[in-house]
Every structure is written in C-alpha cells, then in structure tokens.
C-alpha cells in the first residue's frame, strides 16, 4: 500500500477551514506549493532574422507611425516567449523598431531604462536623447537613460531598424511597479547640444565644477550612479575585441568579452538593472556552465549554435535567442562570430542572489 504524502495526513476541520477563508488566510503547507508559479519557467527560444524581417516589413507597410495611439507611437515587433506572453523574459524586454524615410517617432520619456542597438542604420538616422542627435550607424549602442526625452528621426532614404532593450518587464511585472511616462509637447524635442557633447563630457574628461548628488534623473531616488546619454561606436568596440583576442586568453564560457560600462563610473553594469557585453567567439566551443540570470543574445555577425540543456539553437546574423536561468549552455561558432549579450545579472547581484557554476558531471 502506497504511503500518503505527509501533507495529505493534515486535515483541517470544516470550522477551521471556514475561519481561514473568511479571514483570507491559508496554512503554509498549502501556500508553499504556489510560490514560483506566478510566471511559468522561461523557455529557451530563438527568433530567426528572415522571419522577423518579413514581419517588420509588413508592419511598416500597414501602419504609419503617425497613426499609432499617443504614447505608443513606436512601430515595434516584440519577440514573445511562450512562457511569458508579453516579452522575451520577465526581466528584459526586446523589440525590433523601424522608422521609415522621413518619419519621426515622437519624443517622450519614461522611468524604464532603455537603449538602442542599431541593426540597419545610417549617418542620417538619428536618435535624439537629452538634446543631442546621435547618429545610428550599424551596431552602435546608444543609451536612453531614465527620464530623458528621446525621439527617433530618419532623414535618410532607407528604412532603419534597431533593437529596443528595456527593463519594462522587471518594473511592471516582476516588481509590480509603475513606469512613469510623459509625452513631449512637441513631436521633436529641441536640439540643444552639439553632436558629440555627451561623449566629450564622459569619454574624455569630466567637468571640474559639477558635482553629482548621486540621484537617478527624474522623479526617482536610488543608490546607483545615473547612466548618462552615450553612444558606443561599434568600430571602436570591435577593434578592442580583436586587440583582446590578439593579446589575452579567452574566458572559457564567453570567449573574448567586453562589457559596455556606465560612462559616469567606468564600471559595469551599464544600467543598474541590465548589463551588456560584446562577445567575440573564434576559439572553438566554449565550456558549459549555468547561472540563475536570464541572458538574451543578438547575433551581430557569424553563424553557429548555442546548446541549451541539450537543445541546439542554431543561429545566424541578426537572429535573437534567449537562455533561461539555470540552463546549462555553451556556444559553438562555425568560425568567427560576434554577439551582443544582455543579462539581468545586476538585479540578482544587488541582493547577493547571483549564482554561477559548471556542471558537476
């Protein structure tokens, strides 16, 4: 005869059960099974660029930006993880945004941290942040810090496309907080800074008469140094990766890897909630490991596969894929490949919750 689970032997009288229900109470042994089930376990998945391209082309044909509702005047296709339903993960949001020639995605600002990583850009495609026009050339990364006005202006003759990456799911779903939001009174914010201003203030020298009070811009308070508006040019990052490959040993799990750092501090992470790195894989397969952070990858160039718990996610240029927490994984490039890696690791590290290891067998 099969033994009963100890919890099955715990019987509450009908009177006790009524009292508990009336007072909105439950016994711990019933509650504990519900923890960790609000959001399903994240699934490994991949979105192929050819299919994304078809979708964004159709959206561009169907929907002018001007026809979209105020506050959502961004023409974006969002990769959806089957276990989540509204984003690629429960902490990181990724979208593929397009702006057609002559269009403007109107100016607004919000509490979420955001960045743009250019997929298909041009000198005359600009994202305007905090009064400066930043050219969006291929593979450039441009920060959109909390509560800074930003709009996207395409003065080129080709449609531009880029990745939007925000911490929206973390703020809205995981933390159940609000994303403070405001539309600008003008479609385009006034350009008040010369091109290169923010780079000159952080990448080269610092104003001697300006003291930071340590607060986050806008109606927020925190203990982290604010992330300034900044453009990381890809040519410089790629050169740095190759210099590293020519002079250093690769990380066994990430190959040759460089973090995008907060220009105000010179340290990782780029945002308090998300870290980003450029990875060069050219030394064969990496070693398997696992960690409890979610990682999202964008394939900048090259082909290969990432093996996640025995499943091979075969990728090529501009594909997007996600590696769930605690999944054993390793990368296997066909030759040389470059990836943009995105992670929610800073959130876990802030509470001493981050864990990483190699499989024991």
Tab-separated table of C-alpha atoms in Angstrom:
chain	number	residue	atom	x	y	z
A	1	UNK	CA	0.000	0.000	0.000
A	2	UNK	CA	1.427	3.377	-1.069
A	3	UNK	CA	2.296	5.753	1.721
A	4	UNK	CA	0.423	9.041	1.825
A	5	UNK	CA	2.236	12.325	1.473
A	6	UNK	CA	2.635	13.830	4.978
A	7	UNK	CA	0.590	16.846	3.876
A	8	UNK	CA	-2.331	14.575	2.984
A	9	UNK	CA	-2.488	13.498	6.617
A	10	UNK	CA	-3.048	17.074	7.742
A	11	UNK	CA	-6.812	17.535	7.865
A	12	UNK	CA	-8.455	20.761	8.936
A	13	UNK	CA	-11.920	20.763	10.395
A	14	UNK	CA	-14.650	22.485	8.406
A	15	UNK	CA	-14.865	25.123	11.129
A	16	UNK	CA	-11.143	25.898	10.878
A	17	UNK	CA	-11.332	25.971	7.088
A	18	UNK	CA	-14.266	28.443	7.248
A	19	UNK	CA	-12.389	30.735	9.624
A	20	UNK	CA	-9.319	30.725	7.404
A	21	UNK	CA	-11.321	31.507	4.270
A	22	UNK	CA	-13.267	34.317	5.940
A	23	UNK	CA	-10.040	35.962	7.097
A	24	UNK	CA	-8.220	35.383	3.797
A	25	UNK	CA	-5.664	33.096	5.445
A	26	UNK	CA	-4.053	29.835	4.289
A	27	UNK	CA	-1.763	27.344	6.062
A	28	UNK	CA	1.877	27.437	4.973
A	29	UNK	CA	1.957	23.818	3.748
A	30	UNK	CA	-0.669	24.739	1.146
A	31	UNK	CA	0.825	28.106	0.230
A	32	UNK	CA	4.389	26.917	-0.372
A	33	UNK	CA	3.458	24.935	-3.467
A	34	UNK	CA	2.209	28.124	-5.118
A	35	UNK	CA	5.455	30.057	-4.765
A	36	UNK	CA	7.356	30.412	-8.005
A	37	UNK	CA	4.328	29.629	-10.166
A	38	UNK	CA	3.025	33.149	-10.909
A	39	UNK	CA	5.181	33.200	-14.044
A	40	UNK	CA	5.956	29.954	-15.866
A	41	UNK	CA	9.554	28.825	-16.217
A	42	UNK	CA	11.267	30.676	-19.041
A	43	UNK	CA	11.838	28.622	-22.182
A	44	UNK	CA	14.876	28.649	-24.450
A	45	UNK	CA	13.841	30.065	-27.815
A	46	UNK	CA	15.177	31.671	-30.973
A	47	UNK	CA	13.758	34.187	-33.441
A	48	UNK	CA	15.249	33.989	-36.941
A	49	UNK	CA	16.008	37.263	-38.687
A	50	UNK	CA	14.445	36.273	-42.022
A	51	UNK	CA	11.116	35.759	-40.269
A	52	UNK	CA	11.493	38.949	-38.222
A	53	UNK	CA	12.290	40.870	-41.406
A	54	UNK	CA	9.120	39.632	-43.101
A	55	UNK	CA	7.042	40.678	-40.092
A	56	UNK	CA	8.534	44.157	-39.708
A	57	UNK	CA	8.240	44.795	-43.458
A	58	UNK	CA	4.514	44.018	-43.310
A	59	UNK	CA	4.045	46.178	-40.206
A	60	UNK	CA	5.846	49.047	-41.944
A	61	UNK	CA	3.574	48.711	-44.976
A	62	UNK	CA	0.415	48.591	-42.859
A	63	UNK	CA	0.978	51.136	-40.101
A	64	UNK	CA	2.437	54.663	-40.371
A	65	UNK	CA	3.880	55.853	-37.068
A	66	UNK	CA	1.532	58.864	-37.130
A	67	UNK	CA	-1.498	56.547	-36.969
A	68	UNK	CA	-0.423	54.850	-33.740
A	69	UNK	CA	-2.000	55.919	-30.408
A	70	UNK	CA	-0.237	58.619	-28.351
A	71	UNK	CA	2.359	57.140	-26.054
A	72	UNK	CA	2.784	54.078	-28.275
A	73	UNK	CA	3.994	55.808	-31.426
A	74	UNK	CA	6.721	53.279	-31.953
A	75	UNK	CA	6.433	50.688	-34.723
A	76	UNK	CA	7.906	47.663	-32.977
A	77	UNK	CA	7.728	43.873	-33.347
A	78	UNK	CA	8.235	42.197	-29.961
A	79	UNK	CA	9.658	38.650	-29.580
A	80	UNK	CA	7.330	36.771	-27.224
A	81	UNK	CA	8.451	33.883	-25.042
A	82	UNK	CA	5.719	31.269	-24.894
A	83	UNK	CA	6.003	31.019	-21.105
A	84	UNK	CA	5.690	34.782	-20.546
A	85	UNK	CA	3.182	36.099	-23.063
A	86	UNK	CA	4.275	39.742	-23.344
A	87	UNK	CA	8.062	39.797	-23.742
A	88	UNK	CA	11.175	37.721	-24.286
A	89	UNK	CA	11.611	37.317	-20.500
A	90	UNK	CA	10.152	38.537	-17.216
A	91	UNK	CA	13.019	40.996	-16.668
A	92	UNK	CA	14.209	42.101	-20.127
A	93	UNK	CA	12.126	43.481	-22.991
A	94	UNK	CA	13.471	43.341	-26.544
A	95	UNK	CA	11.751	44.833	-29.583
A	96	UNK	CA	12.716	45.450	-33.202
A	97	UNK	CA	11.787	49.002	-34.137
A	98	UNK	CA	11.685	50.535	-37.610
A	99	UNK	CA	11.423	54.143	-38.789
A	100	UNK	CA	10.772	54.778	-42.483
A	101	UNK	CA	12.428	57.566	-44.503
A	102	UNK	CA	11.072	60.959	-43.443
A	103	UNK	CA	9.327	59.606	-40.341
A	104	UNK	CA	9.740	60.657	-36.721
A	105	UNK	CA	8.969	58.524	-33.686
A	106	UNK	CA	7.736	61.369	-31.410
A	107	UNK	CA	9.533	62.478	-28.292
A	108	UNK	CA	8.638	61.031	-24.896
A	109	UNK	CA	10.325	59.973	-21.655
A	110	UNK	CA	9.759	57.267	-19.074
A	111	UNK	CA	11.076	55.668	-15.927
A	112	UNK	CA	12.354	52.494	-17.573
A	113	UNK	CA	15.998	52.228	-18.593
A	114	UNK	CA	16.420	51.754	-22.336
A	115	UNK	CA	18.958	51.504	-25.125
A	116	UNK	CA	19.069	51.185	-28.905
A	117	UNK	CA	21.381	48.780	-30.719
A	118	UNK	CA	21.406	49.600	-34.414
A	119	UNK	CA	20.769	46.728	-36.816
A	120	UNK	CA	20.438	48.608	-40.086
A	121	UNK	CA	21.244	52.294	-39.739
A	122	UNK	CA	22.839	55.305	-41.396
A	123	UNK	CA	24.532	58.610	-40.587
A	124	UNK	CA	21.237	60.429	-41.215
A	125	UNK	CA	19.227	58.133	-38.933
A	126	UNK	CA	19.373	59.744	-35.501
A	127	UNK	CA	18.037	59.088	-32.055
A	128	UNK	CA	17.799	62.347	-30.125
A	129	UNK	CA	18.465	61.999	-26.396
A	130	UNK	CA	18.691	64.837	-23.853
A	131	UNK	CA	19.072	67.453	-26.552
A	132	UNK	CA	21.749	65.727	-28.673
A	133	UNK	CA	21.376	63.985	-32.047
A	134	UNK	CA	23.170	60.639	-32.008
A	135	UNK	CA	23.814	59.071	-35.446
A	136	UNK	CA	22.677	55.438	-35.576
A	137	UNK	CA	25.301	53.575	-37.584
A	138	UNK	CA	25.333	49.790	-37.821
A	139	UNK	CA	25.947	48.077	-34.465
A	140	UNK	CA	26.173	51.328	-32.498
A	141	UNK	CA	24.729	51.186	-28.964
A	142	UNK	CA	23.007	54.335	-27.678
A	143	UNK	CA	21.733	54.717	-24.128
A	144	UNK	CA	18.353	56.246	-23.286
A	145	UNK	CA	18.582	56.816	-19.527
A	146	UNK	CA	15.643	57.181	-17.180
A	147	UNK	CA	13.511	60.269	-17.686
A	148	UNK	CA	15.451	61.684	-20.630
A	149	UNK	CA	13.468	62.939	-23.623
A	150	UNK	CA	14.095	60.824	-26.717
A	151	UNK	CA	12.780	60.715	-30.274
A	152	UNK	CA	13.937	58.944	-33.434
A	153	UNK	CA	14.293	60.857	-36.704
A	154	UNK	CA	15.003	59.230	-40.074
A	155	UNK	CA	16.423	61.793	-42.508
A	156	UNK	CA	17.930	59.060	-44.689
A	157	UNK	CA	16.356	57.447	-47.754
A	158	UNK	CA	16.270	53.909	-46.277
A	159	UNK	CA	14.212	52.316	-43.514
A	160	UNK	CA	16.239	51.998	-40.317
A	161	UNK	CA	15.932	49.146	-37.827
A	162	UNK	CA	17.327	48.615	-34.342
A	163	UNK	CA	16.869	46.705	-31.121
A	164	UNK	CA	14.990	48.378	-28.291
A	165	UNK	CA	16.053	46.901	-24.936
A	166	UNK	CA	14.289	47.961	-21.723
A	167	UNK	CA	13.784	46.687	-18.187
A	168	UNK	CA	9.991	47.083	-18.540
A	169	UNK	CA	9.011	43.512	-17.534
A	170	UNK	CA	11.107	43.788	-14.387
A	171	UNK	CA	9.479	47.092	-13.424
A	172	UNK	CA	5.889	46.359	-14.441
A	173	UNK	CA	5.564	42.621	-13.825
A	174	UNK	CA	8.277	41.262	-11.539
A	175	UNK	CA	8.319	44.306	-9.221
A	176	UNK	CA	4.704	45.318	-9.906
A	177	UNK	CA	5.841	48.955	-10.000
A	178	UNK	CA	4.762	51.746	-12.323
A	179	UNK	CA	6.613	53.057	-15.363
A	180	UNK	CA	6.342	56.844	-15.051
A	181	UNK	CA	5.683	58.222	-18.546
A	182	UNK	CA	5.235	61.558	-20.313
A	183	UNK	CA	4.838	62.692	-23.912
A	184	UNK	CA	6.707	65.793	-25.064
A	185	UNK	CA	4.577	68.755	-26.127
A	186	UNK	CA	6.496	68.773	-29.427
A	187	UNK	CA	6.945	65.918	-31.885
A	188	UNK	CA	10.682	66.545	-31.890
A	189	UNK	CA	12.488	67.787	-28.807
A	190	UNK	CA	14.677	70.870	-29.331
A	191	UNK	CA	18.274	70.021	-30.200
A	192	UNK	CA	20.202	71.990	-27.577
A	193	UNK	CA	23.589	70.235	-27.684
A	194	UNK	CA	26.196	69.974	-30.417
A	195	UNK	CA	26.857	66.491	-31.751
A	196	UNK	CA	29.431	64.780	-29.551
A	197	UNK	CA	28.614	66.781	-26.419
A	198	UNK	CA	27.819	63.857	-24.109
A	199	UNK	CA	30.823	61.888	-25.342
A	200	UNK	CA	33.065	64.886	-24.613
A	201	UNK	CA	31.763	65.156	-21.049
A	202	UNK	CA	32.190	61.479	-20.144
A	203	UNK	CA	34.507	59.776	-22.604
A	204	UNK	CA	37.397	62.244	-22.335
A	205	UNK	CA	37.197	64.476	-19.287
A	206	UNK	CA	34.805	65.490	-16.536
A	207	UNK	CA	33.583	68.986	-15.641
A	208	UNK	CA	35.574	70.093	-12.596
A	209	UNK	CA	32.813	72.319	-11.241
A	210	UNK	CA	29.968	69.790	-11.492
A	211	UNK	CA	29.154	67.567	-8.550
A	212	UNK	CA	26.710	64.664	-8.759
A	213	UNK	CA	24.285	64.248	-5.898
A	214	UNK	CA	24.064	60.529	-6.663
A	215	UNK	CA	20.392	60.605	-7.595
A	216	UNK	CA	18.796	58.980	-10.609
A	217	UNK	CA	17.377	61.500	-13.149
A	218	UNK	CA	13.716	62.378	-12.871
A	219	UNK	CA	11.315	61.653	-10.008
A	220	UNK	CA	13.391	58.722	-8.740
A	221	UNK	CA	15.715	58.004	-5.864
A	222	UNK	CA	18.407	55.370	-5.718
A	223	UNK	CA	21.914	54.459	-4.659
A	224	UNK	CA	23.358	53.956	-8.156
A	225	UNK	CA	25.191	56.472	-10.314
A	226	UNK	CA	22.912	57.637	-13.152
A	227	UNK	CA	23.681	56.368	-16.655
A	228	UNK	CA	24.302	59.317	-18.989
A	229	UNK	CA	23.218	59.576	-22.623
A	230	UNK	CA	26.019	57.994	-24.617
A	231	UNK	CA	26.834	56.433	-27.993
A	232	UNK	CA	29.197	53.465	-28.105
A	233	UNK	CA	30.557	53.249	-31.654
A	234	UNK	CA	30.880	49.709	-32.961
A	235	UNK	CA	34.154	50.240	-34.838
A	236	UNK	CA	35.958	51.036	-31.592
A	237	UNK	CA	34.357	48.125	-29.740
A	238	UNK	CA	35.235	45.647	-32.494
A	239	UNK	CA	38.838	46.859	-32.546
A	240	UNK	CA	39.021	46.410	-28.764
A	241	UNK	CA	37.672	42.863	-29.067
A	242	UNK	CA	40.290	41.933	-31.655
A	243	UNK	CA	43.047	43.533	-29.554
A	244	UNK	CA	41.888	41.381	-26.667
A	245	UNK	CA	41.901	38.265	-28.861
A	246	UNK	CA	45.441	39.072	-30.040
A	247	UNK	CA	46.795	39.581	-26.540
A	248	UNK	CA	44.721	37.722	-23.930
A	249	UNK	CA	43.247	34.323	-23.208
A	250	UNK	CA	39.504	33.839	-23.787
A	251	UNK	CA	37.008	33.388	-20.997
A	252	UNK	CA	36.080	29.687	-21.027
A	253	UNK	CA	32.346	30.479	-21.154
A	254	UNK	CA	32.072	33.774	-23.051
A	255	UNK	CA	35.103	33.879	-25.344
A	256	UNK	CA	36.613	37.339	-25.715
A	257	UNK	CA	34.160	39.610	-23.985
A	258	UNK	CA	33.943	43.343	-23.224
A	259	UNK	CA	31.298	44.987	-21.070
A	260	UNK	CA	29.525	48.179	-22.007
A	261	UNK	CA	30.236	50.241	-18.891
A	262	UNK	CA	28.458	53.192	-17.328
A	263	UNK	CA	30.439	56.154	-18.731
A	264	UNK	CA	29.915	58.048	-15.468
A	265	UNK	CA	31.736	55.394	-13.431
A	266	UNK	CA	33.758	53.411	-15.976
A	267	UNK	CA	32.323	50.254	-14.410
A	268	UNK	CA	29.873	47.505	-15.278
A	269	UNK	CA	26.837	47.385	-15.374
A	270	UNK	CA	25.649	49.876	-17.963
A	271	UNK	CA	22.305	50.201	-16.129
A	272	UNK	CA	21.527	49.199	-12.524
A	273	UNK	CA	19.113	46.554	-13.867
A	274	UNK	CA	20.823	45.249	-17.029
A	275	UNK	CA	24.334	44.517	-18.228
A	276	UNK	CA	25.531	44.320	-21.827
A	277	UNK	CA	28.639	42.874	-23.414
A	278	UNK	CA	30.131	42.383	-26.861
A	279	UNK	CA	31.458	38.863	-27.365
A	280	UNK	CA	33.916	37.555	-29.927
A	281	UNK	CA	33.817	33.782	-30.392
A	282	UNK	CA	36.670	32.460	-32.529
A	283	UNK	CA	38.377	29.770	-30.478
A	284	UNK	CA	36.026	26.812	-30.884
A	285	UNK	CA	33.253	25.744	-28.484
A	286	UNK	CA	33.028	27.392	-25.082
A	287	UNK	CA	32.771	25.351	-21.887
A	288	UNK	CA	29.304	24.524	-20.494
A	289	UNK	CA	28.099	26.412	-17.445
A	290	UNK	CA	24.859	27.616	-15.865
A	291	UNK	CA	23.706	30.575	-13.780
A	292	UNK	CA	20.469	31.936	-12.376
A	293	UNK	CA	20.452	35.064	-14.560
A	294	UNK	CA	18.466	35.350	-17.786
A	295	UNK	CA	20.562	36.007	-20.892
A	296	UNK	CA	19.383	37.308	-24.265
A	297	UNK	CA	21.669	37.318	-27.295
A	298	UNK	CA	21.655	39.191	-30.606
A	299	UNK	CA	23.916	37.799	-33.311
A	300	UNK	CA	25.871	40.717	-34.727
A	301	UNK	CA	27.755	38.574	-37.223
A	302	UNK	CA	28.615	34.954	-37.930
A	303	UNK	CA	26.915	31.591	-37.589
A	304	UNK	CA	26.894	28.822	-35.032
A	305	UNK	CA	24.801	27.193	-32.334
A	306	UNK	CA	24.181	27.624	-28.624
A	307	UNK	CA	23.404	24.365	-26.835
A	308	UNK	CA	20.859	24.864	-24.034
A	309	UNK	CA	20.078	21.814	-21.876
A	310	UNK	CA	20.773	19.574	-24.854
A	311	UNK	CA	18.780	21.655	-27.340
A	312	UNK	CA	20.762	23.265	-30.161
A	313	UNK	CA	19.668	26.802	-31.036
A	314	UNK	CA	21.224	27.270	-34.473
A	315	UNK	CA	21.815	30.931	-35.193
A	316	UNK	CA	22.980	33.274	-37.921
A	317	UNK	CA	23.389	37.005	-38.457
A	318	UNK	CA	20.791	39.193	-36.678
A	319	UNK	CA	18.992	36.262	-35.009
A	320	UNK	CA	17.814	36.731	-31.401
A	321	UNK	CA	17.752	33.986	-28.770
A	322	UNK	CA	17.227	33.597	-25.037
A	323	UNK	CA	18.907	31.326	-22.479
A	324	UNK	CA	16.748	30.702	-19.368
A	325	UNK	CA	18.066	30.799	-15.803
A	326	UNK	CA	19.740	27.594	-14.548
A	327	UNK	CA	20.015	26.129	-18.066
A	328	UNK	CA	23.378	24.531	-18.850
A	329	UNK	CA	24.628	26.106	-22.063
A	330	UNK	CA	27.647	26.680	-24.269
A	331	UNK	CA	28.354	28.407	-27.588
A	332	UNK	CA	29.740	26.706	-30.683
A	333	UNK	CA	30.577	29.134	-33.515
A	334	UNK	CA	31.134	27.778	-37.011
A	335	UNK	CA	34.110	30.106	-37.434
A	336	UNK	CA	34.269	33.643	-36.019
A	337	UNK	CA	31.122	35.213	-34.575
A	338	UNK	CA	30.237	38.326	-32.608
A	339	UNK	CA	27.292	38.522	-30.210
A	340	UNK	CA	25.607	41.173	-28.114
A	341	UNK	CA	24.901	39.623	-24.721
A	342	UNK	CA	22.206	41.074	-22.432
A	343	UNK	CA	21.605	39.977	-18.849
A	344	UNK	CA	19.571	40.766	-15.736
A	345	UNK	CA	22.535	39.687	-13.591
A	346	UNK	CA	22.851	43.124	-11.871
A	347	UNK	CA	19.423	42.677	-10.259
A	348	UNK	CA	20.448	39.373	-8.693
A	349	UNK	CA	23.870	40.680	-7.672
A	350	UNK	CA	22.250	43.632	-5.892
A	351	UNK	CA	20.707	41.163	-3.422
A	352	UNK	CA	23.606	38.672	-3.350
A	353	UNK	CA	21.418	36.181	-5.198
A	354	UNK	CA	23.599	35.626	-8.278
A	355	UNK	CA	24.995	32.114	-8.659
A	356	UNK	CA	27.097	30.519	-11.407
A	357	UNK	CA	28.780	27.144	-11.770
A	358	UNK	CA	29.939	24.474	-14.173
A	359	UNK	CA	28.004	21.200	-14.282
A	360	UNK	CA	29.488	18.612	-11.913
A	361	UNK	CA	29.270	15.816	-14.464
